[in-house]
């Protein structure tokens, strides 16, 4: 049975950050905690995003790590409670938004954070008591601003997903102005994250025609504009379309993701210094090839439809053209040539495979991968 549910209010345009005071008033925030990271603050993007909050007192937590951790959630929660905050504004990339979602749970629910993890059966335990959240993305990648999930590395080292419709931000303020100073390599890595979301959710077998349409349009926008946005960060049209592609990928992935994310979540837990979007870009070609044999992929001509959105002339049944186009795009954008260039070695494979098999995205892939098949995908991504 198809389940289709879209609940977020989204503002997408240059200058949208000016709407922040009105959105705080709409959701009842009078003293928010702003969750961001040191890089966003140092670049002046935090000041740009909060320039309109002149009449609203707010506290700032700017120590979000590149991969959010339970320890950081605790630190931010302590500040939230000490400052008597009544809501959250996440300003940053997916890490800041996911960290804010962790705080939204921890500040209003009892017990360790892992209690609420999806694979621990925690989703039903997340209630409407969660602190309200407004998300202001400063990258065009994760789409966490419109998603019901968050990824956090918990104290035992696992990189776990937390999913609930109560975690969907009350408002997403998508202002491409905030991405104009994003460095080229981060533009490329976050952009490929958005493209991976669009492609992987389109390949997922769940029935959700609106999500499929959103994902294909997002793929078309992202694929057509990522190189321009990376080459010329001041290209406003490219930045607008990448922001839209990012948002669309996450709107669509309520359908489910798959092996790309099972692997990147697991490897990111093994080595938290690795960038999630970069890992998705590395795994995507191998997973496209693996998924090509899935019955649902062939029946729905999903490879051919993705190839059309990417402007490719043709696509064989093995997904060779699509996979090679992704590899070529990674190289064109200046991303690493593979996992080995990121310092990943084969001795990590067993740990990564173990985590991938347990990941919440594992069972929503169009083909359920075995341990040996995950090993082959890892080897092909080296």
CSV table of C-alpha atoms in Angstrom, one decimal:
chain,number,residue,atom,x,y,z
A,1,UNK,CA,0.0,0.0,0.0
A,2,UNK,CA,1.3,3.4,-0.9
A,3,UNK,CA,1.7,5.9,2.0
A,4,UNK,CA,2.1,9.6,0.9
A,5,UNK,CA,2.6,12.3,3.5
A,6,UNK,CA,4.0,15.8,3.0
A,7,UNK,CA,3.8,18.2,5.9
A,8,UNK,CA,6.6,20.8,5.8
A,9,UNK,CA,6.1,24.5,5.0
A,10,UNK,CA,8.9,25.5,2.6
A,11,UNK,CA,10.1,28.9,1.6
A,12,UNK,CA,12.5,28.6,-1.4
A,13,UNK,CA,14.1,31.8,-2.9
A,14,UNK,CA,16.8,34.3,-2.5
A,15,UNK,CA,16.2,36.4,0.6
A,16,UNK,CA,13.9,33.8,2.3
A,17,UNK,CA,16.0,34.1,5.5
A,18,UNK,CA,14.2,37.4,6.2
A,19,UNK,CA,11.1,35.4,6.9
A,20,UNK,CA,12.7,33.8,10.0
A,21,UNK,CA,11.1,36.2,12.7
A,22,UNK,CA,7.6,35.6,11.3
A,23,UNK,CA,8.1,31.8,11.2
A,24,UNK,CA,9.3,31.9,14.8
A,25,UNK,CA,6.1,33.7,15.8
A,26,UNK,CA,4.0,31.3,13.8
A,27,UNK,CA,5.3,28.2,15.6
A,28,UNK,CA,5.4,29.9,19.0
A,29,UNK,CA,9.1,30.3,19.5
A,30,UNK,CA,10.1,33.2,21.8
A,31,UNK,CA,13.6,32.1,22.9
A,32,UNK,CA,15.1,29.7,20.4
A,33,UNK,CA,18.5,27.9,20.5
A,34,UNK,CA,20.3,28.3,17.2
A,35,UNK,CA,22.3,25.2,16.3
A,36,UNK,CA,25.1,25.7,13.9
A,37,UNK,CA,28.8,24.9,13.5
A,38,UNK,CA,32.0,26.9,13.8
A,39,UNK,CA,32.6,27.1,10.1
A,40,UNK,CA,29.2,28.6,9.3
A,41,UNK,CA,29.8,31.2,12.1
A,42,UNK,CA,33.3,32.0,10.9
A,43,UNK,CA,32.2,32.5,7.3
A,44,UNK,CA,29.6,35.1,8.4
A,45,UNK,CA,26.7,33.0,7.2
A,46,UNK,CA,25.3,32.7,10.7
A,47,UNK,CA,25.1,36.5,11.0
A,48,UNK,CA,23.5,36.7,7.5
A,49,UNK,CA,20.9,34.1,8.4
A,50,UNK,CA,20.0,35.7,11.7
A,51,UNK,CA,20.2,39.3,10.6
A,52,UNK,CA,16.4,39.7,10.8
A,53,UNK,CA,16.2,38.3,14.4
A,54,UNK,CA,16.8,41.7,16.0
A,55,UNK,CA,13.7,41.6,18.3
A,56,UNK,CA,14.1,37.9,19.4
A,57,UNK,CA,16.5,36.8,22.0
A,58,UNK,CA,18.4,33.6,21.1
A,59,UNK,CA,21.3,31.4,22.3
A,60,UNK,CA,23.8,29.8,20.0
A,61,UNK,CA,25.4,26.4,20.0
A,62,UNK,CA,28.1,26.4,17.4
A,63,UNK,CA,30.0,23.2,18.1
A,64,UNK,CA,28.3,20.8,15.8
A,65,UNK,CA,30.8,18.2,14.6
A,66,UNK,CA,31.0,17.1,10.9
A,67,UNK,CA,29.1,14.0,11.9
A,68,UNK,CA,26.7,14.7,14.8
A,69,UNK,CA,27.4,12.7,17.9
A,70,UNK,CA,25.4,11.9,21.0
A,71,UNK,CA,27.9,13.8,23.1
A,72,UNK,CA,27.3,17.0,21.0
A,73,UNK,CA,23.5,16.4,21.4
A,74,UNK,CA,24.0,16.3,25.2
A,75,UNK,CA,26.1,19.5,25.2
A,76,UNK,CA,23.5,21.4,23.1
A,77,UNK,CA,20.6,20.1,25.2
A,78,UNK,CA,22.3,21.4,28.4
A,79,UNK,CA,22.6,24.8,26.8
A,80,UNK,CA,18.9,24.6,25.6
A,81,UNK,CA,17.8,23.9,29.1
A,82,UNK,CA,20.1,26.3,30.8
A,83,UNK,CA,18.9,29.2,28.6
A,84,UNK,CA,15.3,28.2,29.0
A,85,UNK,CA,14.8,27.8,25.3
A,86,UNK,CA,11.4,26.9,23.7
A,87,UNK,CA,12.5,25.8,20.2
A,88,UNK,CA,15.3,25.3,17.8
A,89,UNK,CA,16.6,27.0,14.7
A,90,UNK,CA,19.2,24.9,12.8
A,91,UNK,CA,21.4,26.9,10.5
A,92,UNK,CA,23.9,24.9,8.6
A,93,UNK,CA,24.3,21.7,6.7
A,94,UNK,CA,22.8,18.4,7.4
A,95,UNK,CA,24.9,17.9,10.5
A,96,UNK,CA,23.5,20.9,12.2
A,97,UNK,CA,20.0,20.1,11.3
A,98,UNK,CA,20.3,16.5,12.4
A,99,UNK,CA,22.0,17.6,15.6
A,100,UNK,CA,19.1,19.9,16.3
A,101,UNK,CA,16.7,17.0,15.7
A,102,UNK,CA,18.6,15.1,18.3
A,103,UNK,CA,18.2,17.9,20.7
A,104,UNK,CA,14.5,18.2,19.9
A,105,UNK,CA,14.2,14.6,21.2
A,106,UNK,CA,16.7,14.7,24.1
A,107,UNK,CA,15.3,18.0,25.6
A,108,UNK,CA,11.8,16.6,25.8
A,109,UNK,CA,12.2,12.8,26.2
A,110,UNK,CA,13.7,10.6,29.0
A,111,UNK,CA,16.5,8.1,28.6
A,112,UNK,CA,19.5,7.6,26.4
A,113,UNK,CA,19.2,8.8,22.8
A,114,UNK,CA,19.7,5.3,21.3
A,115,UNK,CA,16.3,4.4,22.9
A,116,UNK,CA,14.7,6.4,20.1
A,117,UNK,CA,16.7,5.0,17.2
A,118,UNK,CA,14.8,3.3,14.4
A,119,UNK,CA,16.6,0.0,14.5
A,120,UNK,CA,16.1,-0.1,18.3
A,121,UNK,CA,12.3,0.2,17.7
A,122,UNK,CA,12.4,3.7,19.0
A,123,UNK,CA,10.4,5.6,16.3
A,124,UNK,CA,7.0,5.1,18.1
A,125,UNK,CA,8.6,6.4,21.3
A,126,UNK,CA,9.2,9.9,19.7
A,127,UNK,CA,6.1,11.9,20.5
A,128,UNK,CA,4.6,15.3,19.7
A,129,UNK,CA,6.4,16.6,22.7
A,130,UNK,CA,9.6,17.2,20.6
A,131,UNK,CA,10.8,20.7,20.6
A,132,UNK,CA,9.7,22.7,17.5
A,133,UNK,CA,12.4,23.1,14.9
A,134,UNK,CA,12.9,25.6,12.0
A,135,UNK,CA,15.6,24.5,9.5
A,136,UNK,CA,17.7,26.9,7.5
A,137,UNK,CA,20.1,24.9,5.3
A,138,UNK,CA,23.4,26.5,4.2
A,139,UNK,CA,24.4,23.7,1.9
A,140,UNK,CA,22.5,22.0,-1.0
A,141,UNK,CA,22.8,18.4,-0.1
A,142,UNK,CA,21.2,16.5,2.7
A,143,UNK,CA,17.7,17.9,2.5
A,144,UNK,CA,17.3,17.3,6.2
A,145,UNK,CA,15.2,20.5,6.3
A,146,UNK,CA,12.2,18.6,4.9
A,147,UNK,CA,13.0,15.1,6.2
A,148,UNK,CA,11.6,13.1,9.1
A,149,UNK,CA,14.9,11.6,10.0
A,150,UNK,CA,18.3,12.4,11.5
A,151,UNK,CA,21.6,10.5,11.7
A,152,UNK,CA,23.6,10.6,14.9
A,153,UNK,CA,26.6,8.6,16.1
A,154,UNK,CA,25.6,7.3,19.5
A,155,UNK,CA,27.9,6.7,22.4
A,156,UNK,CA,28.6,3.1,21.5
A,157,UNK,CA,30.0,4.2,18.1
A,158,UNK,CA,27.1,3.2,15.9
A,159,UNK,CA,25.8,5.7,13.3
A,160,UNK,CA,22.0,5.4,13.8
A,161,UNK,CA,18.9,6.8,12.2
A,162,UNK,CA,16.1,8.5,14.1
A,163,UNK,CA,12.8,8.7,12.2
A,164,UNK,CA,9.5,10.3,13.1
A,165,UNK,CA,7.0,12.6,11.5
A,166,UNK,CA,7.2,14.7,14.7
A,167,UNK,CA,10.9,15.5,13.7
A,168,UNK,CA,10.0,17.2,10.5
A,169,UNK,CA,10.9,20.8,10.8
A,170,UNK,CA,7.9,23.1,11.2
A,171,UNK,CA,9.4,25.4,8.5
A,172,UNK,CA,12.2,24.9,6.0
A,173,UNK,CA,13.7,28.2,4.9
A,174,UNK,CA,15.7,27.4,1.8
A,175,UNK,CA,17.6,30.6,0.9
A,176,UNK,CA,20.3,30.0,-1.9
A,177,UNK,CA,21.9,33.3,-0.8
A,178,UNK,CA,23.4,31.3,2.1
A,179,UNK,CA,25.2,28.9,-0.2
A,180,UNK,CA,27.0,31.5,-2.4
A,181,UNK,CA,30.2,31.3,-0.4
A,182,UNK,CA,30.2,27.5,-0.2
A,183,UNK,CA,33.7,26.2,-1.3
A,184,UNK,CA,33.8,24.3,-4.6
A,185,UNK,CA,34.7,20.9,-3.0
A,186,UNK,CA,31.9,21.1,-0.5
A,187,UNK,CA,29.5,22.3,-3.2
A,188,UNK,CA,30.4,19.2,-5.2
A,189,UNK,CA,30.2,16.7,-2.3
A,190,UNK,CA,26.9,18.1,-0.9
A,191,UNK,CA,25.5,18.3,-4.5
A,192,UNK,CA,26.3,14.7,-5.2
A,193,UNK,CA,24.6,13.8,-1.9
A,194,UNK,CA,21.4,15.5,-3.2
A,195,UNK,CA,21.8,13.6,-6.5
A,196,UNK,CA,22.3,10.3,-4.7
A,197,UNK,CA,19.1,10.9,-2.7
A,198,UNK,CA,17.1,11.6,-5.9
A,199,UNK,CA,18.5,8.5,-7.7
A,200,UNK,CA,18.4,6.0,-4.8
A,201,UNK,CA,14.9,6.9,-3.7
A,202,UNK,CA,13.7,6.6,-7.3
A,203,UNK,CA,15.2,3.1,-7.4
A,204,UNK,CA,13.5,2.1,-4.1
A,205,UNK,CA,10.7,-0.4,-4.7
A,206,UNK,CA,7.9,1.3,-2.6
A,207,UNK,CA,4.9,2.6,-4.5
A,208,UNK,CA,4.9,6.4,-4.3
A,209,UNK,CA,4.3,8.1,-7.7
A,210,UNK,CA,4.5,11.7,-6.4
A,211,UNK,CA,7.9,10.9,-4.8
A,212,UNK,CA,9.1,9.4,-8.1
A,213,UNK,CA,8.1,12.5,-9.9
A,214,UNK,CA,9.8,14.8,-7.4
A,215,UNK,CA,12.9,12.7,-7.4
A,216,UNK,CA,13.2,12.7,-11.2
A,217,UNK,CA,12.8,16.4,-11.4
A,218,UNK,CA,15.3,16.9,-8.6
A,219,UNK,CA,17.8,14.6,-10.5
A,220,UNK,CA,17.3,16.6,-13.7
A,221,UNK,CA,17.9,19.9,-11.9
A,222,UNK,CA,20.9,18.6,-9.8
A,223,UNK,CA,22.6,16.9,-12.7
A,224,UNK,CA,22.3,19.9,-15.0
A,225,UNK,CA,23.5,22.5,-12.5
A,226,UNK,CA,26.0,20.8,-10.1
A,227,UNK,CA,29.1,21.5,-12.4
A,228,UNK,CA,28.1,25.1,-12.8
A,229,UNK,CA,27.6,25.6,-9.1
A,230,UNK,CA,30.9,24.0,-8.3
A,231,UNK,CA,32.8,26.0,-11.0
A,232,UNK,CA,31.2,29.3,-10.3
A,233,UNK,CA,29.8,29.6,-6.8
A,234,UNK,CA,28.2,33.0,-7.6
A,235,UNK,CA,26.0,31.5,-10.3
A,236,UNK,CA,22.6,32.3,-8.7
A,237,UNK,CA,20.6,30.1,-11.1
A,238,UNK,CA,22.8,27.1,-10.4
A,239,UNK,CA,22.6,27.7,-6.7
A,240,UNK,CA,18.8,28.0,-6.8
A,241,UNK,CA,18.4,24.8,-8.7
A,242,UNK,CA,20.9,22.9,-6.4
A,243,UNK,CA,18.9,24.1,-3.4
A,244,UNK,CA,15.7,22.8,-5.0
A,245,UNK,CA,17.3,19.5,-5.9
A,246,UNK,CA,18.5,19.0,-2.4
A,247,UNK,CA,15.0,19.7,-1.0
A,248,UNK,CA,13.4,17.5,-3.5
A,249,UNK,CA,15.6,14.6,-2.9
A,250,UNK,CA,14.7,14.6,0.8
A,251,UNK,CA,11.0,15.2,0.1
A,252,UNK,CA,11.1,12.0,-2.1
A,253,UNK,CA,13.2,9.8,0.1
A,254,UNK,CA,10.3,9.0,2.4
A,255,UNK,CA,10.0,6.2,-0.1
A,256,UNK,CA,13.2,4.7,1.2
A,257,UNK,CA,16.8,4.7,0.3
A,258,UNK,CA,19.1,1.6,-0.1
A,259,UNK,CA,22.6,0.2,-0.3
A,260,UNK,CA,24.3,3.5,-1.0
A,261,UNK,CA,23.2,4.8,2.4
A,262,UNK,CA,23.6,1.5,4.2
A,263,UNK,CA,27.2,1.5,3.2
A,264,UNK,CA,27.9,5.2,3.8
A,265,UNK,CA,26.1,5.2,7.2
A,266,UNK,CA,28.2,2.2,8.3
A,267,UNK,CA,31.5,3.5,6.9
A,268,UNK,CA,30.8,6.9,8.4
A,269,UNK,CA,30.3,5.3,11.8
A,270,UNK,CA,33.6,3.4,11.4
A,271,UNK,CA,35.4,6.6,10.5
A,272,UNK,CA,33.4,9.7,11.4
A,273,UNK,CA,35.9,12.0,9.6
A,274,UNK,CA,34.6,10.9,6.2
A,275,UNK,CA,32.1,13.2,4.6
A,276,UNK,CA,28.7,11.6,4.0
A,277,UNK,CA,28.0,13.1,0.6
A,278,UNK,CA,31.4,12.1,-0.7
A,279,UNK,CA,30.8,8.6,0.4
A,280,UNK,CA,27.4,8.5,-1.4
A,281,UNK,CA,29.2,9.7,-4.5
A,282,UNK,CA,31.7,6.9,-4.2
A,283,UNK,CA,29.2,4.1,-3.7
A,284,UNK,CA,26.5,5.2,-6.2
A,285,UNK,CA,28.0,3.7,-9.4
A,286,UNK,CA,28.5,0.2,-7.8
A,287,UNK,CA,25.0,0.3,-6.3
A,288,UNK,CA,23.4,1.4,-9.7
A,289,UNK,CA,25.0,-1.7,-11.3
A,290,UNK,CA,23.9,-3.9,-8.5
A,291,UNK,CA,20.3,-2.6,-8.6
A,292,UNK,CA,20.1,-3.0,-12.4
A,293,UNK,CA,19.1,-6.6,-12.0
A,294,UNK,CA,16.1,-5.9,-9.7
A,295,UNK,CA,12.8,-6.9,-11.1
A,296,UNK,CA,11.2,-3.6,-10.1
A,297,UNK,CA,14.0,-1.6,-11.8
A,298,UNK,CA,13.5,-3.5,-15.1
A,299,UNK,CA,9.7,-3.5,-15.0
A,300,UNK,CA,9.4,0.2,-14.4
A,301,UNK,CA,12.3,1.1,-16.8
A,302,UNK,CA,13.9,3.0,-13.9
A,303,UNK,CA,17.4,3.1,-15.3
A,304,UNK,CA,16.2,4.5,-18.6
A,305,UNK,CA,14.1,7.1,-16.9
A,306,UNK,CA,17.1,8.3,-14.8
A,307,UNK,CA,19.3,8.3,-17.9
A,308,UNK,CA,16.7,10.5,-19.6
A,309,UNK,CA,16.7,13.0,-16.7
A,310,UNK,CA,20.5,13.0,-16.8
A,311,UNK,CA,20.5,13.8,-20.5
A,312,UNK,CA,22.2,10.5,-21.5
A,313,UNK,CA,21.6,9.2,-25.0
A,314,UNK,CA,21.0,5.6,-24.0
A,315,UNK,CA,21.1,3.1,-21.2
A,316,UNK,CA,21.6,-0.6,-21.2
A,317,UNK,CA,20.0,-3.1,-18.9
A,318,UNK,CA,23.1,-3.3,-16.7
A,319,UNK,CA,23.2,0.4,-15.9
A,320,UNK,CA,26.7,0.8,-17.4
A,321,UNK,CA,26.0,4.2,-18.9
A,322,UNK,CA,24.5,5.7,-15.8
A,323,UNK,CA,27.2,4.3,-13.5
A,324,UNK,CA,30.0,5.6,-15.8
A,325,UNK,CA,28.3,9.0,-16.1
A,326,UNK,CA,28.4,9.2,-12.3
A,327,UNK,CA,32.1,8.3,-12.1
A,328,UNK,CA,32.8,10.9,-14.8
A,329,UNK,CA,30.9,13.5,-13.0
A,330,UNK,CA,32.7,12.8,-9.7
A,331,UNK,CA,36.0,13.2,-11.6
A,332,UNK,CA,34.8,16.4,-13.3
A,333,UNK,CA,33.9,17.9,-9.9
A,334,UNK,CA,37.2,17.1,-8.4
A,335,UNK,CA,35.9,14.5,-6.0
A,336,UNK,CA,38.1,11.5,-4.9
A,337,UNK,CA,38.6,8.7,-7.4
A,338,UNK,CA,37.4,6.1,-4.9
A,339,UNK,CA,37.4,4.9,-1.3
A,340,UNK,CA,41.2,4.3,-1.3
A,341,UNK,CA,41.8,7.9,-2.0
A,342,UNK,CA,39.9,8.7,1.2
A,343,UNK,CA,42.2,6.4,3.2
A,344,UNK,CA,39.8,3.4,3.3
A,345,UNK,CA,41.4,0.0,3.3
A,346,UNK,CA,40.1,-3.5,2.8
A,347,UNK,CA,40.7,-4.4,6.4
A,348,UNK,CA,37.6,-2.3,7.3
A,349,UNK,CA,35.3,-4.3,5.0
A,350,UNK,CA,34.0,-6.7,7.7
A,351,UNK,CA,33.0,-3.9,10.1
A,352,UNK,CA,31.4,-1.9,7.3
A,353,UNK,CA,29.4,-4.9,6.0
A,354,UNK,CA,28.2,-5.8,9.5
A,355,UNK,CA,26.9,-2.2,10.0
A,356,UNK,CA,25.3,-2.1,6.5
A,357,UNK,CA,23.4,-5.3,7.1
A,358,UNK,CA,21.9,-3.7,10.2
A,359,UNK,CA,21.2,-0.3,8.8
A,360,UNK,CA,17.7,1.0,8.4
A,361,UNK,CA,18.2,1.5,4.7
A,362,UNK,CA,19.3,-2.0,4.0
A,363,UNK,CA,15.8,-3.5,3.5
A,364,UNK,CA,14.4,-0.7,1.3
A,365,UNK,CA,16.9,-1.4,-1.5
A,366,UNK,CA,15.2,-2.9,-4.6
A,367,UNK,CA,17.6,-5.9,-4.2
A,368,UNK,CA,18.4,-7.2,-0.7
A,369,UNK,CA,22.2,-7.4,-0.6
A,370,UNK,CA,24.0,-10.3,1.0
A,371,UNK,CA,27.3,-9.9,2.9
A,372,UNK,CA,29.2,-11.0,-0.2
A,373,UNK,CA,27.4,-8.6,-2.4
A,374,UNK,CA,28.2,-5.7,-0.1
A,375,UNK,CA,31.8,-6.9,-0.2
A,376,UNK,CA,31.7,-6.7,-4.0
A,377,UNK,CA,30.2,-3.2,-3.9
A,378,UNK,CA,32.9,-2.1,-1.5
A,379,UNK,CA,35.7,-3.5,-3.7
A,380,UNK,CA,34.2,-1.9,-6.8
A,381,UNK,CA,34.2,1.5,-5.0
A,382,UNK,CA,37.8,1.4,-4.0
